Amino acid sequence: MGRSPLTAIGVAVSWLTVAPVPSPRMDMDRRTGGAAITAVPLVGALLGGIAAAAAYGLSFTALPDLLVGVLLVALLALMTRGMHVDGLADTADGLGCYGDELRVREVMRSGDVGPFGAATLAVVLGAQAVAFGALSADERWWDIVFAVALARVAAVYVCRAGLPPANSNGFGALVAGTQRWSILVWTVVAAAAAWPLGVRALCAVAAVAVLSYAFSTHCRRRMGGIAGDVIGAAVELSTVLALIVLLL
């Protein structure tokens, strides 16, 4: 069965959100996985739009800015089944342990949240909450959409050609190394979307690209390739980085 753009978007939405979208009937192979990753930034735009709409609605309440930010972080985690948050914790624990590639992969697949994972979640999600609250207070709704969508471009960068999967099975095995021309396309699209928002948004695009490449290269060195958790971690780290740059 061919992978049309609409089919790729449907797969990405069904995989990465709680939206009640039926998964297309097709083999979940690398071709499907690559098409879905190419469509992930569109899913990010959808999630960002929902988050911005929620922030706009909450602006009519008397809730403190920080609480608004916390609610937005919780909403995004809920809409994505907490997969990216889980990936961030698992990746932090894996990279924080001593040992060879096998040991890193074992820690990441254990399912437990260790001290590195807990500390990383506290810092990253706390920073996201403060930043979302600040953008909401300034009524910068489009900046919220942009930050959430840009963070999903990081998934495309992490799955670039040349980076092998860390494991022979799992999500990483389906998507690692599948992205080629889509990297250039999404970089141009991200820059075009950033242009109306100003210099800080353009700097955010550059910062996310550098972070994604450096982080995924380090993960390959430590665990031998890219796992699904690494993609989730890159999304969460890119979200907080984009928000920070937008607030500078």
PDB file of C-alpha atoms in Angstrom:
ATOM      1  CA  MET A   1       0.000   0.000   0.000  1.00  0.00           C
ATOM      2  CA  GLY A   2       1.352   3.471  -0.859  1.00  0.00           C
ATOM      3  CA  ARG A   3       2.217   5.991   1.797  1.00  0.00           C
ATOM      4  CA  SER A   4       0.335   9.120   0.793  1.00  0.00           C
ATOM      5  CA  PRO A   5       0.851  12.341   2.791  1.00  0.00           C
ATOM      6  CA  LEU A   6      -2.576  11.953   4.408  1.00  0.00           C
ATOM      7  CA  THR A   7      -1.779   8.364   5.352  1.00  0.00           C
ATOM      8  CA  ALA A   8       1.543   9.433   6.874  1.00  0.00           C
ATOM      9  CA  ILE A   9      -0.186  12.130   8.918  1.00  0.00           C
ATOM     10  CA  GLY A  10      -2.796   9.621  10.072  1.00  0.00           C
ATOM     11  CA  VAL A  11      -0.094   7.202  11.222  1.00  0.00           C
ATOM     12  CA  ALA A  12       1.771   9.979  13.035  1.00  0.00           C
ATOM     13  CA  VAL A  13      -1.358  11.208  14.804  1.00  0.00           C
ATOM     14  CA  SER A  14      -2.436   7.699  15.831  1.00  0.00           C
ATOM     15  CA  TRP A  15       1.068   6.837  17.078  1.00  0.00           C
ATOM     16  CA  LEU A  16       1.934  10.053  18.880  1.00  0.00           C
ATOM     17  CA  THR A  17      -1.322  11.424  20.278  1.00  0.00           C
ATOM     18  CA  VAL A  18      -4.427  10.254  22.081  1.00  0.00           C
ATOM     19  CA  ALA A  19      -6.624  11.476  19.237  1.00  0.00           C
ATOM     20  CA  PRO A  20      -9.199   8.798  18.309  1.00  0.00           C
ATOM     21  CA  VAL A  21      -7.762   8.331  14.838  1.00  0.00           C
ATOM     22  CA  PRO A  22      -7.859   4.767  13.514  1.00  0.00           C
ATOM     23  CA  SER A  23      -4.449   3.482  12.550  1.00  0.00           C
ATOM     24  CA  PRO A  24      -4.287   2.804   8.794  1.00  0.00           C
ATOM     25  CA  ARG A  25      -4.199  -0.852   7.857  1.00  0.00           C
ATOM     26  CA  MET A  26      -0.649  -1.344   6.648  1.00  0.00           C
ATOM     27  CA  ASP A  27       2.555  -3.034   7.640  1.00  0.00           C
ATOM     28  CA  MET A  28       4.424  -1.027  10.273  1.00  0.00           C
ATOM     29  CA  ASP A  29       7.781  -1.196   8.529  1.00  0.00           C
ATOM     30  CA  ARG A  30      10.577   1.317   8.075  1.00  0.00           C
ATOM     31  CA  ARG A  31       8.865   2.874   5.079  1.00  0.00           C
ATOM     32  CA  THR A  32       5.795   3.579   7.180  1.00  0.00           C
ATOM     33  CA  GLY A  33       7.878   4.712  10.123  1.00  0.00           C
ATOM     34  CA  GLY A  34       9.887   7.105   7.980  1.00  0.00           C
ATOM     35  CA  ALA A  35       6.744   8.610   6.473  1.00  0.00           C
ATOM     36  CA  ALA A  36       5.261   9.088   9.936  1.00  0.00           C
ATOM     37  CA  ILE A  37       8.382  10.841  11.234  1.00  0.00           C
ATOM     38  CA  THR A  38       8.316  13.176   8.243  1.00  0.00           C
ATOM     39  CA  ALA A  39       4.792  14.179   9.305  1.00  0.00           C
ATOM     40  CA  VAL A  40       5.599  14.647  13.001  1.00  0.00           C
ATOM     41  CA  PRO A  41       6.067  18.462  12.784  1.00  0.00           C
ATOM     42  CA  LEU A  42       2.486  18.718  11.498  1.00  0.00           C
ATOM     43  CA  VAL A  43       1.364  16.834  14.591  1.00  0.00           C
ATOM     44  CA  GLY A  44       3.406  19.331  16.593  1.00  0.00           C
ATOM     45  CA  ALA A  45       1.553  22.221  14.973  1.00  0.00           C
ATOM     46  CA  LEU A  46      -1.741  20.573  15.944  1.00  0.00           C
ATOM     47  CA  LEU A  47      -0.601  20.057  19.531  1.00  0.00           C
ATOM     48  CA  GLY A  48       0.759  23.584  19.702  1.00  0.00           C
ATOM     49  CA  GLY A  49      -2.522  24.983  18.459  1.00  0.00           C
ATOM     50  CA  ILE A  50      -4.440  23.119  21.134  1.00  0.00           C
ATOM     51  CA  ALA A  51      -2.001  24.270  23.820  1.00  0.00           C
ATOM     52  CA  ALA A  52      -2.235  27.882  22.641  1.00  0.00           C
ATOM     53  CA  ALA A  53      -6.044  27.705  22.596  1.00  0.00           C
ATOM     54  CA  ALA A  54      -6.000  26.355  26.135  1.00  0.00           C
ATOM     55  CA  ALA A  55      -3.644  29.148  27.209  1.00  0.00           C
ATOM     56  CA  TYR A  56      -5.937  31.715  25.616  1.00  0.00           C
ATOM     57  CA  GLY A  57      -8.943  30.290  27.437  1.00  0.00           C
ATOM     58  CA  LEU A  58      -7.087  30.232  30.758  1.00  0.00           C
ATOM     59  CA  SER A  59      -6.121  33.881  30.267  1.00  0.00           C
ATOM     60  CA  PHE A  60      -9.715  34.783  31.136  1.00  0.00           C
ATOM     61  CA  THR A  61      -9.312  33.240  34.599  1.00  0.00           C
ATOM     62  CA  ALA A  62      -7.504  34.531  37.673  1.00  0.00           C
ATOM     63  CA  LEU A  63      -5.062  31.611  37.717  1.00  0.00           C
ATOM     64  CA  PRO A  64      -1.402  32.502  38.363  1.00  0.00           C
ATOM     65  CA  ASP A  65       0.857  32.448  35.318  1.00  0.00           C
ATOM     66  CA  LEU A  66       2.935  29.574  36.680  1.00  0.00           C
ATOM     67  CA  LEU A  67      -0.146  27.437  37.249  1.00  0.00           C
ATOM     68  CA  VAL A  68      -1.231  28.116  33.670  1.00  0.00           C
ATOM     69  CA  GLY A  69       2.175  26.899  32.539  1.00  0.00           C
ATOM     70  CA  VAL A  70       1.896  23.755  34.638  1.00  0.00           C
ATOM     71  CA  LEU A  71      -1.508  23.013  33.153  1.00  0.00           C
ATOM     72  CA  LEU A  72      -0.158  23.415  29.618  1.00  0.00           C
ATOM     73  CA  VAL A  73       2.703  21.003  30.346  1.00  0.00           C
ATOM     74  CA  ALA A  74       0.200  18.528  31.771  1.00  0.00           C
ATOM     75  CA  LEU A  75      -2.082  18.956  28.758  1.00  0.00           C
ATOM     76  CA  LEU A  76       0.731  18.265  26.296  1.00  0.00           C
ATOM     77  CA  ALA A  77       1.795  15.201  28.281  1.00  0.00           C
ATOM     78  CA  LEU A  78      -1.781  13.944  28.305  1.00  0.00           C
ATOM     79  CA  MET A  79      -2.260  14.503  24.578  1.00  0.00           C
ATOM     80  CA  THR A  80       0.921  12.564  23.792  1.00  0.00           C
ATOM     81  CA  ARG A  81       0.311   9.723  26.282  1.00  0.00           C
ATOM     82  CA  GLY A  82       3.371  10.881  28.194  1.00  0.00           C
ATOM     83  CA  MET A  83       5.597   9.132  25.663  1.00  0.00           C
ATOM     84  CA  HIS A  84       8.065  11.984  25.247  1.00  0.00           C
ATOM     85  CA  VAL A  85       8.262  12.541  28.995  1.00  0.00           C
ATOM     86  CA  ASP A  86       8.901   8.835  29.526  1.00  0.00           C
ATOM     87  CA  GLY A  87      11.553   8.913  26.808  1.00  0.00           C
ATOM     88  CA  LEU A  88      13.273  11.843  28.487  1.00  0.00           C
ATOM     89  CA  ALA A  89      13.422  10.050  31.841  1.00  0.00           C
ATOM     90  CA  ASP A  90      14.644   6.766  30.355  1.00  0.00           C
ATOM     91  CA  THR A  91      17.285   8.474  28.229  1.00  0.00           C
ATOM     92  CA  ALA A  92      18.564  10.523  31.168  1.00  0.00           C
ATOM     93  CA  ASP A  93      18.899   7.388  33.291  1.00  0.00           C
ATOM     94  CA  GLY A  94      20.671   5.537  30.486  1.00  0.00           C
ATOM     95  CA  LEU A  95      23.129   8.316  29.732  1.00  0.00           C
ATOM     96  CA  GLY A  96      23.734   8.858  33.432  1.00  0.00           C
ATOM     97  CA  CYS A  97      24.794   5.300  34.172  1.00  0.00           C
ATOM     98  CA  TYR A  98      28.258   3.774  33.990  1.00  0.00           C
ATOM     99  CA  GLY A  99      28.884   0.982  31.553  1.00  0.00           C
ATOM    100  CA  ASP A 100      29.058   0.079  27.893  1.00  0.00           C
ATOM    101  CA  GLU A 101      26.418   0.347  25.178  1.00  0.00           C
ATOM    102  CA  LEU A 102      24.636  -2.776  26.346  1.00  0.00           C
ATOM    103  CA  ARG A 103      24.365  -1.470  29.900  1.00  0.00           C
ATOM    104  CA  VAL A 104      22.973   1.871  28.707  1.00  0.00           C
ATOM    105  CA  ARG A 105      20.322   0.115  26.636  1.00  0.00           C
ATOM    106  CA  GLU A 106      19.410  -2.180  29.527  1.00  0.00           C
ATOM    107  CA  VAL A 107      18.883   0.769  31.865  1.00  0.00           C
ATOM    108  CA  MET A 108      16.756   2.576  29.314  1.00  0.00           C
ATOM    109  CA  ARG A 109      14.515  -0.451  28.769  1.00  0.00           C
ATOM    110  CA  SER A 110      14.111  -1.290  32.456  1.00  0.00           C
ATOM    111  CA  GLY A 111      10.994   0.857  32.840  1.00  0.00           C
ATOM    112  CA  ASP A 112      12.078   2.312  36.192  1.00  0.00           C
ATOM    113  CA  VAL A 113      12.743   6.017  36.758  1.00  0.00           C
ATOM    114  CA  GLY A 114      16.064   6.525  38.492  1.00  0.00           C
ATOM    115  CA  PRO A 115      17.644   9.620  40.059  1.00  0.00           C
ATOM    116  CA  PHE A 116      18.946  11.039  36.784  1.00  0.00           C
ATOM    117  CA  GLY A 117      15.556  10.625  35.153  1.00  0.00           C
ATOM    118  CA  ALA A 118      13.660  12.167  38.052  1.00  0.00           C
ATOM    119  CA  ALA A 119      15.998  15.138  38.289  1.00  0.00           C
ATOM    120  CA  THR A 120      15.873  15.732  34.541  1.00  0.00           C
ATOM    121  CA  LEU A 121      12.084  15.633  34.508  1.00  0.00           C
ATOM    122  CA  ALA A 122      11.895  18.115  37.376  1.00  0.00           C
ATOM    123  CA  VAL A 123      14.214  20.603  35.686  1.00  0.00           C
ATOM    124  CA  VAL A 124      12.926  20.293  32.111  1.00  0.00           C
ATOM    125  CA  LEU A 125       9.201  20.186  32.881  1.00  0.00           C
ATOM    126  CA  GLY A 126       9.559  22.895  35.528  1.00  0.00           C
ATOM    127  CA  ALA A 127      11.330  25.163  33.058  1.00  0.00           C
ATOM    128  CA  GLN A 128       8.675  24.453  30.432  1.00  0.00           C
ATOM    129  CA  ALA A 129       5.916  25.390  32.874  1.00  0.00           C
ATOM    130  CA  VAL A 130       7.563  28.699  33.788  1.00  0.00           C
ATOM    131  CA  ALA A 131       8.191  29.528  30.130  1.00  0.00           C
ATOM    132  CA  PHE A 132       4.678  28.628  28.970  1.00  0.00           C
ATOM    133  CA  GLY A 133       3.288  30.728  31.806  1.00  0.00           C
ATOM    134  CA  ALA A 134       5.423  33.709  30.791  1.00  0.00           C
ATOM    135  CA  LEU A 135       4.369  33.476  27.137  1.00  0.00           C
ATOM    136  CA  SER A 136       0.739  33.202  28.186  1.00  0.00           C
ATOM    137  CA  ALA A 137       1.048  36.245  30.415  1.00  0.00           C
ATOM    138  CA  ASP A 138       2.372  38.223  27.448  1.00  0.00           C
ATOM    139  CA  GLU A 139      -0.390  36.833  25.193  1.00  0.00           C
ATOM    140  CA  ARG A 140       2.168  35.359  22.818  1.00  0.00           C
ATOM    141  CA  TRP A 141      -0.100  32.594  21.556  1.00  0.00           C
ATOM    142  CA  TRP A 142       1.694  32.067  18.256  1.00  0.00           C
ATOM    143  CA  ASP A 143       4.982  31.641  20.081  1.00  0.00           C
ATOM    144  CA  ILE A 144       3.442  28.710  21.959  1.00  0.00           C
ATOM    145  CA  VAL A 145       2.311  27.090  18.710  1.00  0.00           C
ATOM    146  CA  PHE A 146       5.730  27.688  17.181  1.00  0.00           C
ATOM    147  CA  ALA A 147       7.716  26.256  20.111  1.00  0.00           C
ATOM    148  CA  VAL A 148       5.689  23.051  20.294  1.00  0.00           C
ATOM    149  CA  ALA A 149       5.819  22.516  16.532  1.00  0.00           C
ATOM    150  CA  LEU A 150       9.532  23.338  16.299  1.00  0.00           C
ATOM    151  CA  ALA A 151      10.297  20.766  18.984  1.00  0.00           C
ATOM    152  CA  ARG A 152       8.791  18.092  16.697  1.00  0.00           C
ATOM    153  CA  VAL A 153      11.165  19.115  13.912  1.00  0.00           C
ATOM    154  CA  ALA A 154      13.830  17.799  16.270  1.00  0.00           C
ATOM    155  CA  ALA A 155      12.383  14.312  15.729  1.00  0.00           C
ATOM    156  CA  VAL A 156      13.181  14.646  12.026  1.00  0.00           C
ATOM    157  CA  TYR A 157      16.752  15.727  12.797  1.00  0.00           C
ATOM    158  CA  VAL A 158      17.309  12.843  15.206  1.00  0.00           C
ATOM    159  CA  CYS A 159      16.120  10.296  12.620  1.00  0.00           C
ATOM    160  CA  ARG A 160      18.510  11.579   9.954  1.00  0.00           C
ATOM    161  CA  ALA A 161      20.231   9.194   7.570  1.00  0.00           C
ATOM    162  CA  GLY A 162      23.430   7.725   8.953  1.00  0.00           C
ATOM    163  CA  LEU A 163      22.243   7.196  12.515  1.00  0.00           C
ATOM    164  CA  PRO A 164      21.493   3.496  13.107  1.00  0.00           C
ATOM    165  CA  PRO A 165      18.918   2.104  15.559  1.00  0.00           C
ATOM    166  CA  ALA A 166      20.253   1.182  18.981  1.00  0.00           C
ATOM    167  CA  ASN A 167      18.042  -1.906  19.142  1.00  0.00           C
ATOM    168  CA  SER A 168      16.928  -4.413  16.526  1.00  0.00           C
ATOM    169  CA  ASN A 169      13.284  -3.925  17.507  1.00  0.00           C
ATOM    170  CA  GLY A 170      11.066  -1.206  18.891  1.00  0.00           C
ATOM    171  CA  PHE A 171      10.160   2.233  17.599  1.00  0.00           C
ATOM    172  CA  GLY A 172      13.752   3.272  17.007  1.00  0.00           C
ATOM    173  CA  ALA A 173      14.303   0.351  14.634  1.00  0.00           C
ATOM    174  CA  LEU A 174      11.386   1.590  12.517  1.00  0.00           C
ATOM    175  CA  VAL A 175      12.466   5.210  12.184  1.00  0.00           C
ATOM    176  CA  ALA A 176      16.214   5.666  12.801  1.00  0.00           C
ATOM    177  CA  GLY A 177      18.074   6.771   9.692  1.00  0.00           C
ATOM    178  CA  THR A 178      14.939   7.301   7.588  1.00  0.00           C
ATOM    179  CA  GLN A 179      15.079  11.081   7.089  1.00  0.00           C
ATOM    180  CA  ARG A 180      16.957  12.719   4.205  1.00  0.00           C
ATOM    181  CA  TRP A 181      15.419  15.556   2.171  1.00  0.00           C
ATOM    182  CA  SER A 182      12.726  16.082   4.791  1.00  0.00           C
ATOM    183  CA  ILE A 183      15.389  17.614   7.045  1.00  0.00           C
ATOM    184  CA  LEU A 184      16.036  20.417   4.578  1.00  0.00           C
ATOM    185  CA  VAL A 185      12.331  20.883   3.870  1.00  0.00           C
ATOM    186  CA  TRP A 186      11.378  21.195   7.533  1.00  0.00           C
ATOM    187  CA  THR A 187      14.311  23.495   8.281  1.00  0.00           C
ATOM    188  CA  VAL A 188      13.130  25.863   5.545  1.00  0.00           C
ATOM    189  CA  VAL A 189       9.528  25.633   6.758  1.00  0.00           C
ATOM    190  CA  ALA A 190      10.592  26.285  10.359  1.00  0.00           C
ATOM    191  CA  ALA A 191      12.649  29.309   9.320  1.00  0.00           C
ATOM    192  CA  ALA A 192       9.736  30.658   7.268  1.00  0.00           C
ATOM    193  CA  ALA A 193       7.387  30.221  10.222  1.00  0.00           C
ATOM    194  CA  ALA A 194       9.911  31.920  12.500  1.00  0.00           C
ATOM    195  CA  TRP A 195      10.391  34.954  10.274  1.00  0.00           C
ATOM    196  CA  PRO A 196       7.179  36.817  11.296  1.00  0.00           C
ATOM    197  CA  LEU A 197       7.986  36.168  14.979  1.00  0.00           C
ATOM    198  CA  GLY A 198      11.358  37.878  14.808  1.00  0.00           C
ATOM    199  CA  VAL A 199      15.024  37.199  15.433  1.00  0.00           C
ATOM    200  CA  ARG A 200      14.476  35.179  18.595  1.00  0.00           C
ATOM    201  CA  ALA A 201      12.349  32.646  16.731  1.00  0.00           C
ATOM    202  CA  LEU A 202      14.995  32.294  14.012  1.00  0.00           C
ATOM    203  CA  CYS A 203      17.604  31.760  16.725  1.00  0.00           C
ATOM    204  CA  ALA A 204      15.331  29.095  18.244  1.00  0.00           C
ATOM    205  CA  VAL A 205      15.356  27.188  14.931  1.00  0.00           C
ATOM    206  CA  ALA A 206      19.151  27.228  14.869  1.00  0.00           C
ATOM    207  CA  ALA A 207      19.397  26.275  18.541  1.00  0.00           C
ATOM    208  CA  VAL A 208      17.056  23.291  18.147  1.00  0.00           C
ATOM    209  CA  ALA A 209      18.972  22.073  15.095  1.00  0.00           C
ATOM    210  CA  VAL A 210      22.304  22.238  16.946  1.00  0.00           C
ATOM    211  CA  LEU A 211      20.878  20.567  20.054  1.00  0.00           C
ATOM    212  CA  SER A 212      19.258  17.775  18.050  1.00  0.00           C
ATOM    213  CA  TYR A 213      22.407  16.969  16.110  1.00  0.00           C
ATOM    214  CA  ALA A 214      24.696  17.132  19.148  1.00  0.00           C
ATOM    215  CA  PHE A 215      22.347  15.169  21.400  1.00  0.00           C
ATOM    216  CA  SER A 216      21.674  12.397  18.880  1.00  0.00           C
ATOM    217  CA  THR A 217      25.391  12.103  18.080  1.00  0.00           C
ATOM    218  CA  HIS A 218      26.165  11.716  21.783  1.00  0.00           C
ATOM    219  CA  CYS A 219      23.439   9.094  22.142  1.00  0.00           C
ATOM    220  CA  ARG A 220      24.886   7.129  19.249  1.00  0.00           C
ATOM    221  CA  ARG A 221      28.283   7.187  20.934  1.00  0.00           C
ATOM    222  CA  ARG A 222      26.881   5.999  24.274  1.00  0.00           C
ATOM    223  CA  MET A 223      24.306   3.435  23.146  1.00  0.00           C
ATOM    224  CA  GLY A 224      25.319   2.559  19.606  1.00  0.00           C
ATOM    225  CA  GLY A 225      22.395   4.204  17.842  1.00  0.00           C
ATOM    226  CA  ILE A 226      19.023   5.867  18.279  1.00  0.00           C
ATOM    227  CA  ALA A 227      16.091   4.487  20.270  1.00  0.00           C
ATOM    228  CA  GLY A 228      12.516   5.685  20.469  1.00  0.00           C
ATOM    229  CA  ASP A 229      13.257   7.140  23.905  1.00  0.00           C
ATOM    230  CA  VAL A 230      15.959   9.336  22.385  1.00  0.00           C
ATOM    231  CA  ILE A 231      13.426  10.861  20.010  1.00  0.00           C
ATOM    232  CA  GLY A 232      11.093  11.651  22.892  1.00  0.00           C
ATOM    233  CA  ALA A 233      13.934  13.139  24.907  1.00  0.00           C
ATOM    234  CA  ALA A 234      14.970  15.317  21.968  1.00  0.00           C
ATOM    235  CA  VAL A 235      11.413  16.627  21.659  1.00  0.00           C
ATOM    236  CA  GLU A 236      11.189  17.583  25.341  1.00  0.00           C
ATOM    237  CA  LEU A 237      14.661  19.139  25.412  1.00  0.00           C
ATOM    238  CA  SER A 238      13.953  21.047  22.209  1.00  0.00           C
ATOM    239  CA  THR A 239      10.680  22.331  23.651  1.00  0.00           C
ATOM    240  CA  VAL A 240      12.368  23.866  26.678  1.00  0.00           C
ATOM    241  CA  LEU A 241      15.246  25.228  24.585  1.00  0.00           C
ATOM    242  CA  ALA A 242      12.888  26.844  22.057  1.00  0.00           C
ATOM    243  CA  LEU A 243      10.851  28.412  24.872  1.00  0.00           C
ATOM    244  CA  ILE A 244      13.950  29.778  26.586  1.00  0.00           C
ATOM    245  CA  VAL A 245      15.302  31.322  23.375  1.00  0.00           C
ATOM    246  CA  LEU A 246      11.908  32.884  22.617  1.00  0.00           C
ATOM    247  CA  LEU A 247      11.941  34.512  26.058  1.00  0.00           C
ATOM    248  CA  LEU A 248      15.496  35.869  25.880  1.00  0.00           C
TER     249      LEU A 248
END
